[in-house]
Tab-separated table of C-alpha atoms and ligand atoms in Angstrom:
chain	number	residue	atom	x	y	z
A	3	UNK	CA	0.000	0.000	0.000
A	4	UNK	CA	1.269	3.482	-0.843
A	5	UNK	CA	0.378	7.092	-0.055
A	6	UNK	CA	1.227	10.506	-1.463
A	7	UNK	CA	3.456	12.692	0.692
A	8	UNK	CA	5.711	15.720	0.607
A	9	UNK	CA	9.013	14.169	1.695
A	10	UNK	CA	11.716	16.623	2.722
A	11	UNK	CA	15.123	15.349	1.582
A	12	UNK	CA	17.100	18.622	1.918
A	13	UNK	CA	16.625	21.936	3.719
A	14	UNK	CA	16.115	24.970	1.493
A	15	UNK	CA	13.570	27.236	-0.211
A	16	UNK	CA	9.946	26.258	-0.925
A	17	UNK	CA	11.131	24.389	-4.052
A	18	UNK	CA	12.388	21.492	-1.897
A	19	UNK	CA	8.740	20.563	-1.142
A	20	UNK	CA	7.928	17.936	-3.782
A	21	UNK	CA	5.147	15.363	-3.879
A	22	UNK	CA	6.179	11.708	-4.052
A	23	UNK	CA	4.774	8.222	-3.581
A	24	UNK	CA	5.867	6.446	-0.413
A	25	UNK	CA	4.905	3.431	1.698
A	26	UNK	CA	1.688	3.747	3.707
A	27	UNK	CA	2.324	2.762	7.345
A	28	UNK	CA	0.084	0.373	9.281
A	29	UNK	CA	-1.054	1.177	12.827
A	30	UNK	CA	0.648	-0.712	15.660
A	31	UNK	CA	-0.816	-1.334	19.131
A	32	UNK	CA	-2.451	1.826	20.514
A	33	UNK	CA	-2.274	3.589	17.129
A	34	UNK	CA	-4.741	4.565	14.385
A	35	UNK	CA	-4.414	5.083	10.627
A	36	UNK	CA	-5.859	8.407	9.459
A	37	UNK	CA	-6.807	9.484	5.940
A	38	UNK	CA	-6.240	13.230	5.942
A	39	UNK	CA	-8.971	15.515	4.579
A	40	UNK	CA	-7.327	18.894	5.386
A	41	UNK	CA	-3.740	19.684	6.400
A	42	UNK	CA	-2.802	22.877	8.263
A	43	UNK	CA	0.258	24.807	7.062
A	44	UNK	CA	2.079	26.703	9.798
A	45	UNK	CA	5.059	29.009	10.050
A	46	UNK	CA	6.745	26.232	12.018
A	47	UNK	CA	6.775	24.235	8.748
A	48	UNK	CA	8.713	27.069	7.031
A	49	UNK	CA	11.304	27.063	9.836
A	50	UNK	CA	11.615	23.247	9.463
A	51	UNK	CA	11.867	23.418	5.662
A	52	UNK	CA	14.517	26.177	5.694
A	53	UNK	CA	16.645	24.350	8.282
A	54	UNK	CA	16.217	27.014	11.003
A	55	UNK	CA	14.664	24.302	13.214
A	56	UNK	CA	16.488	20.950	12.971
A	57	UNK	CA	13.635	19.044	14.617
A	58	UNK	CA	12.625	16.804	11.681
A	59	UNK	CA	15.030	13.987	10.798
A	60	UNK	CA	15.602	13.822	7.002
A	61	UNK	CA	14.226	12.335	4.890
A	62	UNK	CA	10.992	13.207	6.666
A	63	UNK	CA	7.401	14.328	6.170
A	64	UNK	CA	6.774	17.795	7.671
A	65	UNK	CA	3.459	19.080	9.028
A	66	UNK	CA	2.231	19.484	12.599
A	67	UNK	CA	-1.571	19.480	12.279
A	68	UNK	CA	-4.341	17.948	10.206
A	69	UNK	CA	-7.912	16.729	10.218
A	70	UNK	CA	-8.858	13.302	8.900
A	71	UNK	CA	-10.977	10.177	9.084
A	72	UNK	CA	-9.973	6.993	10.926
A	73	UNK	CA	-9.348	4.173	8.408
A	74	UNK	CA	-7.867	1.514	10.703
A	75	UNK	CA	-7.571	0.887	14.441
A	76	UNK	CA	-4.488	-0.748	15.949
A	77	UNK	CA	-4.679	-3.411	18.626
A	78	UNK	CA	-6.084	-2.255	21.954
A	79	UNK	CA	-7.499	1.075	20.773
A	80	UNK	CA	-10.720	1.971	22.566
A	81	UNK	CA	-12.957	5.026	22.536
A	82	UNK	CA	-12.470	5.694	18.802
A	83	UNK	CA	-14.300	4.161	15.823
A	84	UNK	CA	-13.673	3.574	12.114
A	85	UNK	CA	-14.885	6.504	9.994
A	86	UNK	CA	-14.683	8.966	12.910
A	87	UNK	CA	-13.465	12.483	12.091
A	88	UNK	CA	-10.579	13.593	14.336
A	89	UNK	CA	-7.852	16.226	14.357
A	90	UNK	CA	-4.329	16.273	15.680
A	91	UNK	CA	-1.582	18.767	16.572
A	92	UNK	CA	1.802	17.242	17.323
A	93	UNK	CA	5.536	17.777	17.166
A	94	UNK	CA	5.749	14.202	15.844
A	95	UNK	CA	5.475	15.491	12.264
A	96	UNK	CA	3.823	13.674	9.329
A	97	UNK	CA	1.071	16.100	8.265
A	98	UNK	CA	1.957	16.663	4.608
A	99	UNK	CA	0.618	13.300	3.432
A	100	UNK	CA	-2.635	11.661	2.385
A	101	UNK	CA	-2.347	9.301	5.382
A	102	UNK	CA	-0.549	9.007	8.706
A	103	UNK	CA	-0.325	6.729	11.704
A	104	UNK	CA	-1.044	8.488	14.993
A	105	UNK	CA	-0.998	7.500	18.650
A	106	UNK	CA	-4.697	7.095	19.469
A	107	UNK	CA	-4.315	9.320	22.552
A	108	UNK	CA	-3.275	12.224	20.292
A	109	UNK	CA	-6.543	12.133	18.301
A	110	UNK	CA	-8.767	15.086	19.163
A	111	UNK	CA	-12.546	14.558	18.799
A	112	UNK	CA	-13.953	17.510	16.823
A	113	UNK	CA	-17.158	19.541	17.032
A	114	UNK	CA	-19.458	18.823	14.049
A	115	UNK	CA	-20.232	22.478	13.444
A	116	UNK	CA	-16.784	23.429	12.072
A	117	UNK	CA	-15.723	22.230	8.560
A	118	UNK	CA	-12.471	20.276	8.110
A	119	UNK	CA	-10.474	23.001	6.339
A	120	UNK	CA	-11.385	25.620	8.929
A	121	UNK	CA	-10.391	23.300	11.761
A	122	UNK	CA	-7.097	22.438	10.080
A	123	UNK	CA	-6.403	26.168	9.708
A	124	UNK	CA	-7.314	27.054	13.276
A	125	UNK	CA	-6.670	24.247	15.778
A	126	UNK	CA	-2.909	24.715	16.286
A	127	UNK	CA	-3.257	28.508	16.370
A	128	UNK	CA	-6.149	28.389	18.829
A	129	UNK	CA	-4.236	26.053	21.178
A	130	UNK	CA	-1.335	28.506	20.986
A	131	UNK	CA	-3.538	31.494	21.790
A	132	UNK	CA	-5.052	29.649	24.723
A	133	UNK	CA	-1.497	29.248	26.086
A	134	UNK	CA	-0.604	32.867	25.313
A	135	UNK	CA	-3.532	34.440	27.204
A	136	UNK	CA	-3.659	32.088	30.184
A	137	UNK	CA	-0.186	30.604	30.754
A	138	UNK	CA	2.560	32.712	29.141
A	139	UNK	CA	0.873	35.812	30.531
A	140	UNK	CA	-2.517	35.960	32.239
A	141	UNK	CA	-4.603	38.587	30.470
A	142	UNK	CA	-7.080	40.305	32.809
A	143	UNK	CA	-9.693	43.047	32.455
A	144	UNK	CA	-8.255	46.535	32.402
A	145	UNK	CA	-4.841	45.582	30.993
A	146	UNK	CA	-3.557	46.990	27.712
A	147	UNK	CA	-1.753	44.476	25.486
A	148	UNK	CA	0.222	44.817	22.266
A	149	UNK	CA	-0.305	42.193	19.533
A	150	UNK	CA	2.142	42.227	16.619
A	151	UNK	CA	1.014	40.972	13.185
A	152	UNK	CA	-2.536	41.350	14.475
A	153	UNK	CA	-4.108	40.390	11.121
A	154	UNK	CA	-2.212	37.063	10.973
A	155	UNK	CA	-3.826	33.771	11.942
A	156	UNK	CA	-2.588	33.727	15.543
A	157	UNK	CA	-2.844	37.532	15.661
A	158	UNK	CA	-6.583	37.620	14.864
A	159	UNK	CA	-7.435	34.948	17.429
A	160	UNK	CA	-5.268	36.717	20.020
A	161	UNK	CA	-7.032	40.062	19.434
A	162	UNK	CA	-10.437	38.380	19.853
A	163	UNK	CA	-9.505	36.455	22.994
A	164	UNK	CA	-7.741	39.395	24.718
A	165	UNK	CA	-10.692	41.691	23.991
A	166	UNK	CA	-13.095	39.089	25.372
A	167	UNK	CA	-11.031	39.031	28.582
A	168	UNK	CA	-11.515	42.785	28.952
A	169	UNK	CA	-8.124	44.009	27.740
A	170	UNK	CA	-7.538	47.016	25.494
A	171	UNK	CA	-5.825	45.623	22.398
A	172	UNK	CA	-3.262	47.503	20.306
A	173	UNK	CA	-2.443	45.624	17.078
A	174	UNK	CA	0.409	46.258	14.669
A	175	UNK	CA	-0.124	45.434	10.986
A	176	UNK	CA	1.737	45.679	7.682
A	177	UNK	CA	-0.987	47.302	5.533
A	178	UNK	CA	-4.196	49.331	5.765
A	179	UNK	CA	-6.222	46.314	4.586
A	180	UNK	CA	-4.740	44.285	7.423
A	181	UNK	CA	-5.659	47.081	9.882
A	182	UNK	CA	-9.321	46.533	8.969
A	183	UNK	CA	-8.916	42.750	9.488
A	184	UNK	CA	-7.305	43.272	12.914
A	185	UNK	CA	-10.075	45.680	13.967
A	186	UNK	CA	-12.742	43.190	12.894
A	187	UNK	CA	-10.949	40.585	14.993
A	188	UNK	CA	-11.056	42.819	18.079
A	189	UNK	CA	-8.160	45.303	18.070
A	190	UNK	CA	-9.154	48.661	19.600
A	191	UNK	CA	-6.174	50.485	18.042
A	192	UNK	CA	-4.014	49.580	15.042
A	193	UNK	CA	-0.517	50.772	14.127
A	194	UNK	CA	1.022	50.473	10.651
A	195	UNK	CA	4.382	49.408	12.043
A	196	UNK	CA	6.266	49.698	8.753
A	197	UNK	CA	5.258	53.372	8.457
A	198	UNK	CA	4.967	54.551	12.066
A	199	UNK	CA	7.222	54.331	15.153
A	200	UNK	CA	5.190	51.729	17.029
A	201	UNK	CA	6.950	52.361	20.365
A	202	UNK	CA	6.033	56.060	20.266
A	203	UNK	CA	2.435	55.239	19.277
A	204	UNK	CA	2.066	52.697	22.098
A	205	UNK	CA	3.380	55.236	24.619
A	206	UNK	CA	0.932	57.816	23.235
A	207	UNK	CA	-2.077	55.450	23.339
A	208	UNK	CA	-1.268	54.335	26.906
A	209	UNK	CA	-0.641	57.864	28.206
A	210	UNK	CA	3.060	57.066	28.624
A	211	UNK	CA	2.539	53.971	30.780
A	212	UNK	CA	3.227	51.180	28.282
A	213	UNK	CA	1.536	47.779	28.013
A	214	UNK	CA	1.150	44.909	30.483
A	215	UNK	CA	2.142	42.411	27.783
A	216	UNK	CA	3.611	42.531	24.292
A	217	UNK	CA	2.912	39.476	22.116
A	218	UNK	CA	5.677	39.290	19.535
A	219	UNK	CA	6.163	36.527	16.939
A	220	UNK	CA	7.708	38.849	14.356
A	221	UNK	CA	11.003	38.515	16.235
A	222	UNK	CA	14.143	40.168	14.907
A	223	UNK	CA	12.551	43.370	13.543
A	224	UNK	CA	10.304	44.154	16.519
A	225	UNK	CA	11.831	42.506	19.621
A	226	UNK	CA	13.733	45.548	20.981
A	227	UNK	CA	10.777	47.838	20.311
A	228	UNK	CA	8.476	45.410	22.107
A	229	UNK	CA	10.704	45.572	25.205
A	230	UNK	CA	10.515	49.378	25.057
A	231	UNK	CA	6.685	49.249	24.940
A	232	UNK	CA	6.326	47.460	28.297
A	233	UNK	CA	4.983	49.010	31.489
A	234	UNK	CA	6.787	48.297	34.795
A	235	UNK	CA	6.552	44.542	35.568
A	236	UNK	CA	5.279	43.933	32.030
A	237	UNK	CA	5.850	40.713	30.091
A	238	UNK	CA	7.333	40.265	26.658
A	239	UNK	CA	5.931	37.073	25.177
A	240	UNK	CA	8.185	36.198	22.259
A	241	UNK	CA	6.548	33.210	20.591
A	242	UNK	CA	7.986	33.241	17.070
A	243	UNK	CA	10.405	34.831	14.630
A	244	UNK	CA	8.737	35.472	11.275
A	245	UNK	CA	11.320	38.193	10.438
A	246	UNK	CA	14.301	36.191	11.719
A	247	UNK	CA	15.849	35.008	15.013
A	248	UNK	CA	16.059	37.586	17.807
A	249	UNK	CA	19.478	39.136	18.569
A	250	UNK	CA	21.063	38.073	21.885
A	251	UNK	CA	20.246	40.039	25.050
A	252	UNK	CA	21.453	40.032	28.660
A	253	UNK	CA	19.388	39.812	31.884
A	254	UNK	CA	20.095	43.463	32.683
A	255	UNK	CA	18.182	44.436	29.531
A	256	UNK	CA	15.081	43.357	31.473
A	257	UNK	CA	15.989	45.452	34.555
A	258	UNK	CA	15.040	48.803	32.993
A	259	UNK	CA	11.419	48.356	34.126
A	260	UNK	CA	11.662	45.000	35.957
A	261	UNK	CA	10.069	43.202	33.024
A	262	UNK	CA	9.849	39.459	32.252
A	263	UNK	CA	10.577	37.567	29.077
A	264	UNK	CA	8.851	34.283	28.220
A	265	UNK	CA	9.442	32.141	25.136
A	266	UNK	CA	6.569	29.613	24.958
A	267	UNK	CA	6.278	26.723	22.503
A	268	UNK	CA	2.784	25.230	22.337
A	269	UNK	CA	4.063	21.631	22.173
A	270	UNK	CA	5.454	21.952	25.704
A	271	UNK	CA	1.969	22.764	27.000
A	272	UNK	CA	0.431	19.678	25.332
A	273	UNK	CA	3.308	17.351	26.254
A	274	UNK	CA	1.019	14.917	28.034
A	275	UNK	CA	-2.335	13.492	26.899
A	276	UNK	CA	-4.059	15.120	29.903
A	277	UNK	CA	-2.665	18.525	29.030
A	278	UNK	CA	-3.705	18.146	25.381
A	279	UNK	CA	-7.242	17.181	26.422
A	280	UNK	CA	-7.530	20.115	28.860
A	281	UNK	CA	-6.231	22.698	26.397
A	282	UNK	CA	-8.407	21.328	23.559
A	283	UNK	CA	-11.474	21.542	25.813
A	284	UNK	CA	-10.608	25.171	26.605
A	285	UNK	CA	-10.332	25.941	22.869
A	286	UNK	CA	-13.598	24.228	21.862
A	287	UNK	CA	-15.391	26.054	24.673
A	288	UNK	CA	-13.961	29.329	23.285
A	289	UNK	CA	-15.362	28.438	19.832
A	290	UNK	CA	-18.718	27.482	21.324
A	291	UNK	CA	-18.990	30.703	23.312
A	292	UNK	CA	-17.985	32.845	20.313
A	293	UNK	CA	-14.773	34.088	21.981
A	294	UNK	CA	-12.877	33.123	18.814
A	295	UNK	CA	-14.083	32.225	15.325
A	296	UNK	CA	-12.554	29.579	13.024
A	297	UNK	CA	-10.290	30.947	10.299
A	298	UNK	CA	-11.423	30.649	6.665
A	299	UNK	CA	-8.192	29.578	4.964
A	300	UNK	CA	-6.712	29.713	1.505
A	301	UNK	CA	-6.906	26.104	0.265
A	302	UNK	CA	-4.405	24.534	-2.133
A	303	UNK	CA	-3.807	20.953	-3.339
A	304	UNK	CA	-1.211	18.967	-1.355
A	305	UNK	CA	1.017	19.019	-4.451
A	306	UNK	CA	1.197	22.843	-4.108
A	307	UNK	CA	2.864	22.830	-0.687
A	308	UNK	CA	5.680	25.020	-2.070
A	309	UNK	CA	3.149	27.677	-3.057
A	310	UNK	CA	1.596	27.501	0.411
A	311	UNK	CA	4.984	28.312	1.964
A	312	UNK	CA	5.535	31.154	-0.517
A	313	UNK	CA	2.188	32.706	0.462
A	314	UNK	CA	3.059	32.520	4.176
A	315	UNK	CA	6.552	33.900	3.743
A	316	UNK	CA	5.345	36.725	1.465
A	317	UNK	CA	2.937	37.801	4.245
A	318	UNK	CA	-0.074	37.169	1.976
A	319	UNK	CA	-1.834	34.548	4.104
A	320	UNK	CA	-5.465	35.449	4.913
A	321	UNK	CA	-4.821	33.973	8.371
A	322	UNK	CA	-4.488	30.344	7.395
A	323	UNK	CA	-3.360	28.117	4.531
A	324	UNK	CA	-4.597	24.533	4.202
A	325	UNK	CA	-3.508	21.717	1.867
A	326	UNK	CA	-6.152	19.362	0.496
A	327	UNK	CA	-4.976	15.816	-0.291
B	18	NAP	N1	5.427	29.421	19.882
B	18	NAP	C1	4.481	28.679	19.366
B	18	NAP	O1	4.156	27.627	19.908
B	18	NAP	C2	3.789	29.117	18.116
B	18	NAP	C3	2.648	28.438	17.674
B	18	NAP	C4	1.997	28.908	16.515
B	18	NAP	C5	2.519	29.986	15.827
B	18	NAP	N2	3.657	30.594	16.284
B	18	NAP	C6	4.228	31.747	15.562
B	18	NAP	O2	3.222	32.722	15.373
B	18	NAP	C7	3.570	33.503	14.245
B	18	NAP	C8	2.332	33.755	13.403
B	18	NAP	O3	1.904	32.542	12.830
B	18	NAP	P1	0.672	32.531	11.845
B	18	NAP	O4	0.457	31.148	11.442
B	18	NAP	O5	-0.431	33.294	12.464
B	18	NAP	O6	1.246	33.299	10.566
B	18	NAP	P2	0.657	34.482	9.696
B	18	NAP	O7	-0.805	34.525	9.818
B	18	NAP	O8	1.140	34.365	8.323
B	18	NAP	O9	1.286	35.741	10.361
B	18	NAP	C9	2.636	36.097	10.195
B	18	NAP	C10	2.653	37.605	10.039
B	18	NAP	O10	3.878	38.100	10.545
B	18	NAP	C11	4.140	39.335	9.939
B	18	NAP	N3	5.545	39.423	9.506
B	18	NAP	C12	6.394	40.411	9.837
B	18	NAP	N4	7.587	40.236	9.268
B	18	NAP	C13	7.516	39.115	8.537
B	18	NAP	C14	8.430	38.436	7.696
B	18	NAP	N5	9.681	38.880	7.492
B	18	NAP	N6	8.017	37.295	7.086
B	18	NAP	C15	6.775	36.839	7.267
B	18	NAP	N7	5.849	37.458	8.066
B	18	NAP	C16	6.217	38.586	8.694
B	18	NAP	C17	3.176	39.487	8.741
B	18	NAP	O11	2.135	40.369	9.121
B	18	NAP	P3	2.217	41.929	8.752
B	18	NAP	O12	2.176	42.010	7.241
B	18	NAP	O13	1.034	42.535	9.398
B	18	NAP	O14	3.518	42.410	9.292
B	18	NAP	C18	2.616	38.082	8.596
B	18	NAP	O15	1.350	38.073	8.029
B	18	NAP	C19	4.721	32.788	13.524
B	18	NAP	O16	5.918	33.450	13.818
B	18	NAP	C20	4.710	31.422	14.174
B	18	NAP	O17	5.963	30.825	14.191
B	18	NAP	C21	4.281	30.171	17.395
């Protein structure tokens, strides 16, 4: 039995993502075989493809989230059934393929109301945002927070969730069109950070005080400015590096206003099955209550994975890109 997959043989530009035919695995004890219906594309995949993260052994199949249907159950699997629709988010790669074998405990039961492509575009980002607002920094009513790339996939969900928690949200965006997207998602103020000095604007908006938390996944280009935007005892949550890795800093850089720096990775917060179940429940409750809305992604065929990465890296993603097998 075979399956189609994007197998990464070398690190490099999007052109290294090529579709090939490879052996279809069979589920062992405690595992299931999934036929993917929608595969989420994340910035993490770009870092893996380029070689910035060396977390996927080559040759290997990238991809950290997907939605699919159970086609086979391994020995001893209970609580799941053939034909059931489930999702997964995992650092144990294997998303960019028509099929994958998954530990049964990693399968996430999905609400019927949300279509496959929307779930595949949103699940990983929503789990991340749940961590960002409740673990990396606890957002509470009355705080002002800064969200960089507020019209991005994570950015939109973060604006919505922070606003729901009663925070005043300042979002930075690359274009005027993105400002409108960020405002629709919940940002109270937007800053065109390629045209304006975002530190000065944040100081102006907050009456000189600064923000309780700055959420920064842009990285290299914004990190220092984000530090300068913080109020006393504020928190810089650096959770990504879309513009490149952050330059080194020393502890005394944080002493200027007694601020904290956290560098969360969502996989660490779902490292056990219990944690994954608890965080997933928190996310589905947020969907149900309308705190966040699923992202409507750009969809492309699996064979066009290279184009999906180009869209993300050119900052043209509408908030999510999904591959359809
Ligand atoms: N730590 C974790 O566990 C975790 C989990 C999920 C995601 N993340 C991170 O969250 C970030 C956003 O992910 P996403 O899926 O929401 O992506 P996304 O929607 O495409 O957002 C990325 C945005 O970053 C901005 N950006 C600024 N400089 C950039 C550059 N040089 N190249 C590309 N983009 C640049 C762009 O917005 P503007 O045009 O408005 O500047 C772009 O749209 C990524 O850095 C990702 O690694 C981290």
